Short mmCIF file of C-alpha atoms in Angstrom, two decimals:
data_model
loop_
_atom_site.label_atom_id
_atom_site.label_comp_id
_atom_site.label_asym_id
_atom_site.label_seq_id
_atom_site.Cartn_x
_atom_site.Cartn_y
_atom_site.Cartn_z
CA MET A 1 -9.71 39.13 31.39
CA ALA A 2 -12.04 36.33 32.73
CA GLY A 3 -15.74 37.12 32.78
CA SER A 4 -18.50 36.14 35.17
CA ALA A 5 -20.77 33.14 34.74
CA ASP A 6 -23.44 35.39 33.18
CA GLU A 7 -21.12 36.78 30.52
CA PRO A 8 -20.98 35.30 26.98
CA LEU A 9 -18.06 32.95 26.15
CA THR A 10 -15.88 33.21 23.05
CA TRP A 11 -14.73 30.27 20.79
CA PRO A 12 -13.48 27.66 21.75
CA PRO A 13 -16.50 26.23 23.71
CA ARG A 14 -16.72 25.79 27.42
CA GLY A 15 -14.27 23.47 29.08
CA ARG A 16 -11.45 23.53 26.46
CA TRP A 17 -9.82 26.87 27.31
CA PRO A 18 -10.35 29.47 30.03
CA ARG A 19 -13.45 31.59 29.54
CA THR A 20 -12.92 35.11 28.23
CA VAL A 21 -15.09 38.02 27.17
CA PRO A 22 -14.62 39.75 23.85
CA ASP A 23 -12.44 42.87 23.85
CA PRO A 24 -14.88 45.60 22.72
CA SER A 25 -12.09 47.55 21.04
CA GLU A 26 -11.61 47.39 17.23
CA ALA A 27 -8.25 45.69 17.66
CA GLY A 28 -9.77 43.12 19.99
CA LEU A 29 -12.54 42.24 17.67
CA LEU A 30 -10.10 41.92 14.71
CA ALA A 31 -7.93 39.55 16.79
CA LEU A 32 -10.99 37.42 17.65
CA VAL A 33 -12.02 37.18 13.97
CA ASN A 34 -8.55 36.12 12.98
CA PHE A 35 -8.47 33.49 15.75
CA GLN A 36 -11.74 32.03 14.60
CA ARG A 37 -10.58 31.93 11.03
CA ASN A 38 -7.56 29.83 12.14
CA GLN A 39 -9.84 27.10 13.51
CA THR A 40 -10.55 25.66 10.04
CA LEU A 41 -9.61 22.02 9.34
CA ILE A 42 -6.39 21.24 7.61
CA SER A 43 -6.53 19.14 4.50
CA LEU A 44 -4.75 15.79 4.25
CA PRO A 45 -2.11 16.94 1.73
CA GLU A 46 -1.37 19.96 3.95
CA CYS A 47 -1.03 17.54 6.93
CA ASN A 48 1.47 15.47 4.99
CA ARG A 49 3.36 18.62 4.05
CA ILE A 50 3.61 19.79 7.65
CA ASN A 51 4.55 16.30 8.81
CA ARG A 52 7.37 16.18 6.21
CA GLN A 53 8.59 19.56 7.41
CA MET A 54 8.60 18.41 11.05
CA THR A 55 10.45 15.18 9.99
CA ASP A 56 13.00 17.25 8.09
CA SER A 57 13.44 19.50 11.07
CA GLU A 58 14.19 16.47 13.26
CA ASP A 59 16.54 15.19 10.61
CA ARG A 60 18.64 18.30 10.86
CA ARG A 61 19.14 18.03 14.55
CA ALA A 62 22.67 17.01 15.58
CA PRO A 63 22.76 13.24 16.34
CA SER A 64 23.51 12.24 19.90
CA ALA A 65 26.69 10.51 20.78
CA GLY A 66 26.96 6.95 19.46
CA LYS A 67 24.06 7.38 16.96
CA SER A 68 24.23 7.53 13.23
CA SER A 69 22.53 10.54 11.52
CA VAL A 70 19.35 10.30 9.47
CA ARG A 71 20.13 9.16 5.93
CA LEU A 72 18.05 9.76 2.76
CA ILE A 73 19.09 6.98 0.37
CA LYS A 74 18.12 6.78 -3.26
CA VAL A 75 17.37 3.22 -4.33
CA PRO A 76 20.05 2.11 -6.84
CA GLU A 77 19.11 0.35 -10.08
CA ASP A 78 20.44 -3.04 -8.78
CA ARG A 79 18.18 -2.90 -5.71
CA ALA A 80 14.88 -2.37 -7.70
CA GLY A 81 12.30 -4.93 -6.74
CA GLN A 82 13.87 -5.58 -3.29
CA ARG A 83 11.62 -5.63 -0.28
CA LEU A 84 11.85 -2.65 2.05
CA ASP A 85 12.69 -4.76 5.10
CA ASN A 86 15.56 -6.53 3.28
CA PHE A 87 16.85 -3.15 1.95
CA LEU A 88 16.95 -1.85 5.52
CA LEU A 89 18.71 -4.85 6.83
CA GLY A 90 21.43 -4.23 4.26
CA GLN A 91 21.69 -0.58 5.30
CA LEU A 92 21.61 -1.15 9.07
CA LYS A 93 24.24 -3.88 9.22
CA GLY A 94 24.24 -5.68 12.64
CA ALA A 95 20.73 -4.46 13.53
CA PRO A 96 18.37 -7.33 14.47
CA ARG A 97 15.20 -7.87 12.44
CA SER A 98 13.07 -6.98 15.47
CA LEU A 99 14.55 -3.46 15.53
CA VAL A 100 14.13 -2.94 11.81
CA TYR A 101 10.45 -3.95 11.97
CA LYS A 102 10.00 -1.67 15.04
CA LEU A 103 11.37 1.33 13.09
CA MET A 104 9.00 0.58 10.25
CA ARG A 105 5.95 0.17 12.53
CA SER A 106 6.67 3.40 14.30
CA GLY A 107 6.87 5.41 11.04
CA GLN A 108 10.51 6.36 11.39
CA VAL A 109 11.28 4.73 8.07
CA ARG A 110 9.78 6.56 5.10
CA VAL A 111 9.69 6.03 1.35
CA ASN A 112 9.30 9.18 -0.71
CA GLY A 113 8.18 10.97 2.52
CA GLY A 114 5.39 8.47 3.38
CA ARG A 115 5.01 5.44 5.57
CA ALA A 116 5.58 2.07 3.89
CA LYS A 117 5.06 -1.59 4.87
CA ALA A 118 7.89 -4.10 5.16
CA GLU A 119 6.80 -6.11 2.09
CA ARG A 120 6.79 -3.01 -0.24
CA LYS A 121 8.86 -3.61 -3.38
CA LEU A 122 11.20 -0.66 -3.94
CA GLU A 123 11.76 0.99 -7.26
CA ALA A 124 14.94 2.50 -8.57
CA GLY A 125 15.24 6.21 -7.73
CA GLU A 126 12.87 6.18 -4.78
CA GLU A 127 14.05 7.85 -1.61
CA VAL A 128 14.23 5.91 1.68
CA ARG A 129 14.57 7.72 5.01
CA VAL A 130 16.77 5.57 7.32
CA PRO A 131 16.46 6.89 10.91
CA PRO A 132 19.42 7.25 13.32
CA VAL A 133 20.20 3.99 15.09
CA ASN A 134 22.79 3.39 17.81
CA LEU A 135 24.43 0.54 15.90
CA ALA A 136 27.40 0.38 18.32
CA GLU A 137 25.02 -0.32 21.22
CA VAL A 138 23.00 -2.77 19.11
CA GLY A 139 26.17 -4.53 17.99
CA ASP A 140 27.29 -4.88 21.59
CA LYS A 141 23.99 -6.57 22.53
CA SER A 142 23.43 -8.70 19.48
CA ALA A 143 26.88 -9.70 18.19
CA PRO A 144 27.06 -13.53 17.69
CA PRO A 145 29.44 -15.25 20.06
CA ALA A 146 33.01 -15.65 18.86
CA GLY A 147 32.86 -19.39 18.83
CA PHE A 148 29.73 -19.41 16.72
CA LEU A 149 31.23 -16.95 14.29
CA GLN A 150 34.23 -19.27 13.90
CA ARG A 151 32.01 -22.31 13.43
CA MET A 152 30.01 -20.58 10.70
CA GLU A 153 33.08 -19.33 8.91
CA GLN A 154 34.34 -22.85 8.81
CA ALA A 155 31.01 -23.87 7.25
CA ILE A 156 31.72 -21.99 3.95
CA VAL A 157 31.96 -24.43 1.13
CA PHE A 158 32.00 -22.11 -1.84
CA GLU A 159 32.49 -18.41 -2.54
CA ASP A 160 32.99 -16.22 -5.64
CA ALA A 161 32.23 -12.63 -6.59
CA ARG A 162 28.43 -13.37 -6.73
CA LEU A 163 27.68 -16.07 -4.22
CA LEU A 164 28.58 -17.37 -0.78
CA VAL A 165 27.45 -20.88 0.13
CA ILE A 166 27.60 -22.60 3.48
CA ASN A 167 27.02 -26.08 4.78
CA LYS A 168 24.50 -25.01 7.36
CA PRO A 169 24.62 -27.02 10.68
CA SER A 170 21.51 -28.52 12.05
CA GLY A 171 19.87 -26.33 14.76
CA VAL A 172 20.86 -23.07 13.01
CA ALA A 173 17.98 -21.03 11.60
CA SER A 174 18.36 -19.57 8.10
CA HIS A 175 17.56 -16.15 9.61
CA GLY A 176 16.79 -14.59 12.95
CA GLY A 177 13.31 -14.03 14.20
CA SER A 178 11.09 -14.49 17.25
CA GLY A 179 13.33 -16.00 19.92
CA ILE A 180 16.25 -16.52 17.56
CA SER A 181 19.04 -13.90 17.84
CA HIS A 182 21.55 -15.20 15.38
CA GLY A 183 20.47 -16.92 12.17
CA ALA A 184 22.75 -17.94 9.42
CA ILE A 185 22.38 -14.72 7.40
CA GLU A 186 22.91 -12.43 10.29
CA THR A 187 26.02 -14.28 11.31
CA MET A 188 27.49 -14.19 7.82
CA ARG A 189 26.72 -10.46 7.63
CA ALA A 190 28.68 -10.03 10.84
CA LEU A 191 31.59 -11.95 9.29
CA ARG A 192 31.33 -9.94 6.09
CA PRO A 193 30.25 -6.44 7.11
CA ASN A 194 31.34 -4.88 3.84
CA GLN A 195 29.21 -7.13 1.66
CA ASN A 196 25.52 -6.96 0.90
CA LEU A 197 24.60 -10.57 1.63
CA GLU A 198 20.97 -11.73 0.92
CA LEU A 199 19.40 -15.16 1.41
CA VAL A 200 18.53 -16.85 -1.87
CA HIS A 201 16.33 -19.54 -0.23
CA ARG A 202 15.83 -21.12 3.18
CA LEU A 203 16.36 -24.46 4.98
CA ASP A 204 14.41 -25.74 7.90
CA ARG A 205 16.24 -25.11 11.16
CA ASP A 206 16.80 -28.77 11.81
CA THR A 207 17.94 -29.60 8.24
CA SER A 208 21.67 -29.31 7.52
CA GLY A 209 23.33 -28.63 4.18
CA LEU A 210 23.66 -26.07 1.44
CA LEU A 211 22.37 -22.58 1.95
CA VAL A 212 23.08 -20.03 -0.74
CA MET A 213 23.58 -16.26 -0.17
CA ALA A 214 23.90 -13.71 -2.87
CA LYS A 215 26.45 -10.90 -2.87
CA LYS A 216 24.99 -9.09 -5.80
CA ARG A 217 21.40 -8.14 -6.43
CA SER A 218 21.58 -9.47 -10.05
CA ALA A 219 22.53 -12.87 -8.81
CA LEU A 220 19.72 -12.90 -6.20
CA THR A 221 17.02 -12.00 -8.72
CA GLU A 222 18.21 -14.55 -11.25
CA LEU A 223 18.37 -17.40 -8.71
CA GLN A 224 15.00 -16.46 -7.29
CA ALA A 225 13.59 -16.62 -10.79
CA LEU A 226 15.13 -20.08 -11.25
CA LEU A 227 13.57 -21.22 -7.94
CA ARG A 228 10.16 -20.24 -9.25
CA GLU A 229 10.48 -22.44 -12.28
CA ASP A 230 8.48 -25.56 -11.59
CA HIS A 231 10.62 -28.26 -13.18
CA ASP A 232 13.50 -30.50 -12.21
CA GLY A 233 16.32 -28.54 -13.77
CA ASN A 234 16.88 -30.72 -16.89
CA GLY A 235 15.47 -28.06 -19.14
CA PRO A 236 16.81 -24.51 -19.61
CA GLY A 237 17.25 -22.87 -16.24
CA GLY A 238 15.87 -24.17 -12.97
CA ILE A 239 17.68 -25.43 -9.84
CA ARG A 240 18.30 -29.19 -9.31
CA LYS A 241 18.08 -29.98 -5.62
CA ARG A 242 19.25 -33.22 -4.07
CA TYR A 243 18.77 -34.28 -0.42
CA LEU A 244 20.04 -37.25 1.57
CA THR A 245 17.81 -38.76 4.21
CA LEU A 246 17.25 -41.92 6.35
CA LEU A 247 13.66 -43.10 6.21
CA ALA A 248 12.15 -45.47 8.73
CA GLY A 249 11.40 -49.01 7.31
CA ARG A 250 12.17 -50.66 3.99
CA MET A 251 11.34 -48.55 0.94
CA PRO A 252 10.71 -50.48 -2.32
CA ASP A 253 13.44 -50.54 -5.03
CA GLY A 254 13.53 -48.00 -7.76
CA VAL A 255 12.28 -44.42 -7.72
CA MET A 256 9.07 -43.60 -5.89
CA SER A 257 7.54 -40.34 -6.98
CA VAL A 258 5.20 -38.64 -4.58
CA ASP A 259 2.80 -36.18 -6.16
CA ALA A 260 0.72 -34.84 -3.33
CA PRO A 261 -0.43 -31.27 -2.64
CA LEU A 262 0.64 -29.72 0.59
CA HIS A 263 -1.29 -27.29 2.77
CA VAL A 264 0.29 -25.15 5.51
CA GLY A 265 -1.86 -24.75 8.61
CA LEU A 266 -1.26 -23.27 12.03
CA ARG A 267 -1.56 -25.12 15.32
CA GLN A 268 -2.47 -23.52 18.67
CA GLY A 269 0.43 -21.22 19.51
CA GLY A 270 1.17 -20.24 15.89
CA GLU A 271 3.29 -23.36 15.03
CA ARG A 272 3.24 -24.27 11.42
CA HIS A 273 1.99 -27.76 10.53
CA VAL A 274 1.91 -29.10 6.98
CA GLN A 275 -0.28 -31.87 5.67
CA VAL A 276 -1.33 -33.52 2.43
CA ASN A 277 -4.55 -31.78 1.41
CA ALA A 278 -6.34 -31.45 -1.94
CA ALA A 279 -6.62 -27.71 -1.25
CA GLY A 280 -2.86 -27.34 -0.94
CA LYS A 281 -0.11 -26.36 -3.48
CA PRO A 282 1.15 -28.87 -6.02
CA SER A 283 4.24 -30.69 -4.62
CA LEU A 284 6.42 -33.39 -6.22
CA SER A 285 9.21 -35.38 -4.63
CA HIS A 286 11.24 -38.34 -6.00
CA PHE A 287 12.69 -40.92 -3.49
CA LYS A 288 15.36 -43.36 -4.48
CA VAL A 289 16.87 -45.97 -2.13
CA LEU A 290 20.67 -45.85 -2.09
CA GLU A 291 21.34 -48.36 0.65
CA ARG A 292 19.46 -50.35 3.32
CA ARG A 293 20.81 -50.73 6.81
CA GLY A 294 19.23 -52.25 9.94
CA GLY A 295 15.86 -52.50 8.20
CA HIS A 296 15.83 -48.79 7.22
CA SER A 297 16.37 -46.95 3.95
CA TYR A 298 19.13 -44.48 3.17
CA CYS A 299 17.72 -42.42 0.33
CA GLU A 300 18.33 -39.71 -2.21
CA VAL A 301 15.49 -37.26 -2.62
CA ARG A 302 15.12 -34.83 -5.53
CA ILE A 303 12.34 -32.27 -5.33
CA GLU A 304 10.75 -30.33 -8.13
CA THR A 305 8.94 -27.88 -5.81
CA GLY A 306 10.17 -26.22 -2.68
CA ARG A 307 7.26 -26.36 -0.27
CA THR A 308 7.50 -25.98 3.51
CA HIS A 309 8.52 -29.32 5.11
CA GLN A 310 7.94 -31.03 1.72
CA ILE A 311 10.22 -34.02 2.06
CA ARG A 312 9.25 -34.62 5.68
CA VAL A 313 5.52 -34.58 5.01
CA HIS A 314 5.79 -36.66 1.81
CA ALA A 315 7.87 -39.20 3.66
CA GLN A 316 5.25 -39.50 6.38
CA HIS A 317 2.51 -39.72 3.68
CA ILE A 318 4.09 -42.87 2.20
CA GLY A 319 4.56 -44.47 5.60
CA HIS A 320 8.30 -44.03 5.86
CA PRO A 321 8.95 -40.90 7.99
CA VAL A 322 12.33 -39.26 8.19
CA ALA A 323 14.46 -40.61 11.08
CA GLY A 324 14.62 -38.21 14.00
CA ASP A 325 11.65 -36.09 12.92
CA ASP A 326 9.95 -34.97 16.12
CA LYS A 327 7.12 -33.18 14.23
CA TYR A 328 6.07 -35.72 11.58
CA GLY A 329 7.85 -38.88 12.61
CA ASP A 330 7.09 -41.90 14.83
CA PRO A 331 8.08 -41.21 18.51
CA ALA A 332 8.76 -44.92 19.26
CA VAL A 333 11.01 -45.27 16.19
CA ASN A 334 12.82 -42.02 17.03
CA LYS A 335 13.45 -43.33 20.54
CA ARG A 336 15.05 -46.45 19.13
CA PHE A 337 17.23 -44.36 16.82
CA ARG A 338 18.43 -42.32 19.77
CA GLU A 339 19.21 -45.37 21.96
CA GLN A 340 20.64 -47.61 19.28
CA ILE A 341 22.63 -45.29 16.97
CA GLY A 342 22.82 -42.05 18.93
CA LEU A 343 20.70 -40.10 16.41
CA LYS A 344 19.55 -36.91 18.23
CA ARG A 345 18.53 -34.73 15.23
CA LEU A 346 16.53 -34.82 12.02
CA PHE A 347 18.26 -37.04 9.44
CA LEU A 348 17.80 -34.66 6.47
CA HIS A 349 20.71 -33.05 4.58
CA ALA A 350 20.72 -30.73 1.53
CA ALA A 351 23.63 -32.38 -0.29
CA SER A 352 23.82 -30.70 -3.75
CA LEU A 353 22.55 -27.91 -5.95
CA GLU A 354 23.01 -27.47 -9.67
CA PHE A 355 22.02 -24.38 -11.62
CA ALA A 356 23.37 -21.91 -14.18
CA LEU A 357 23.50 -18.08 -14.11
CA ASP A 358 23.91 -15.59 -16.89
CA GLY A 359 21.14 -17.23 -18.88
CA GLY A 360 22.75 -20.69 -18.70
CA LYS A 361 26.31 -19.61 -19.50
CA ALA A 362 27.75 -19.89 -15.99
CA PRO A 363 27.09 -23.36 -14.54
CA TYR A 364 27.35 -24.05 -10.80
CA VAL A 365 27.62 -27.51 -9.12
CA LEU A 366 27.63 -27.18 -5.30
CA ASN A 367 28.07 -30.07 -2.83
CA ALA A 368 28.08 -30.32 0.92
CA PRO A 369 29.43 -33.45 2.75
CA LEU A 370 27.10 -35.31 5.09
CA ALA A 371 27.27 -33.87 8.59
CA PRO A 372 29.58 -35.84 10.92
CA GLU A 373 26.85 -36.78 13.31
CA LEU A 374 24.79 -38.25 10.51
CA ALA A 375 27.75 -40.19 9.09
CA GLU A 376 28.36 -41.60 12.55
CA ALA A 377 24.70 -42.68 12.94
CA MET A 378 24.93 -44.48 9.59
CA ASP A 379 28.04 -46.32 10.78
CA GLN A 380 26.15 -47.53 13.86
CA LEU A 381 23.32 -49.07 11.70
CA LYS A 382 23.91 -52.82 11.14
#
């Protein structure tokens, strides 16, 4: 029972639990000793063990209506080396990236019983805990519009057992993110729910043209290895990339090679801005004039590196910015392009890719026709 203010207090100290006086009986003293013994600190491994037990207990609860149950997935051999976030996007088909990152931040996603960051590279045999997600509800909220799905399906220019390639329209992001609900990869996953599609590379949102997605992990890893090779594709391996662009002004005849390092910086508000800077990464582009119209230059560009905004910044660097480029171009020139030839977008198109898989035994030559709005703009140039 509670004691008076003059009576001694037992552990815990004043203010944390009601004050009590010791029970003078033998049983009461034994209970007090046992209570005090239980106040010892728990070690970190013991904490983790208890936490896993609590998580397992939650996992055994019956899922509520509309929710999937907790899944413990062993990473297969062909997914070894994949980032955790991309692995989860493949498992939670239809779930937006924002939800997947929220699950990881909250600790609901576990690898071998412990928390893990999005960029963690998984190893074969590791166990990933995928929490229950109401995918039906998520799907209702985030499904791409039917018209957009149809448009993206019509954009497919090549498909086989390993790859799916689209002619990405300008204005469509390669993947969803902040403020972008439906990127190209999310939309294609919605169209092909039974396939494990992964982006091989990215294109700027305003750039149209070839965007490659892998259906198999083996194709993804081989293509990403080829992308890392720093050469033009004439040697063994590599990816040969060809773009079409309209540059402001008259470029000189022949091939102009621009070897200028590029540095990615951030402007106020978090916007990326790239500039030529000696502290940047090596970057090499080759510009070749195909045709001149209206005092401007229609060019082919081959790049040996794949830096952010590389063609656009190199074009600006040589004094011939890409037509319609609101970030690196000339506002006055862009205004004339809009008024005279109806150009309302960036004139940059990823036209062709050449590479070989299976160690060079399976060659691929992919092409994407110039977007209709760019072809029309060229027709208007005199």
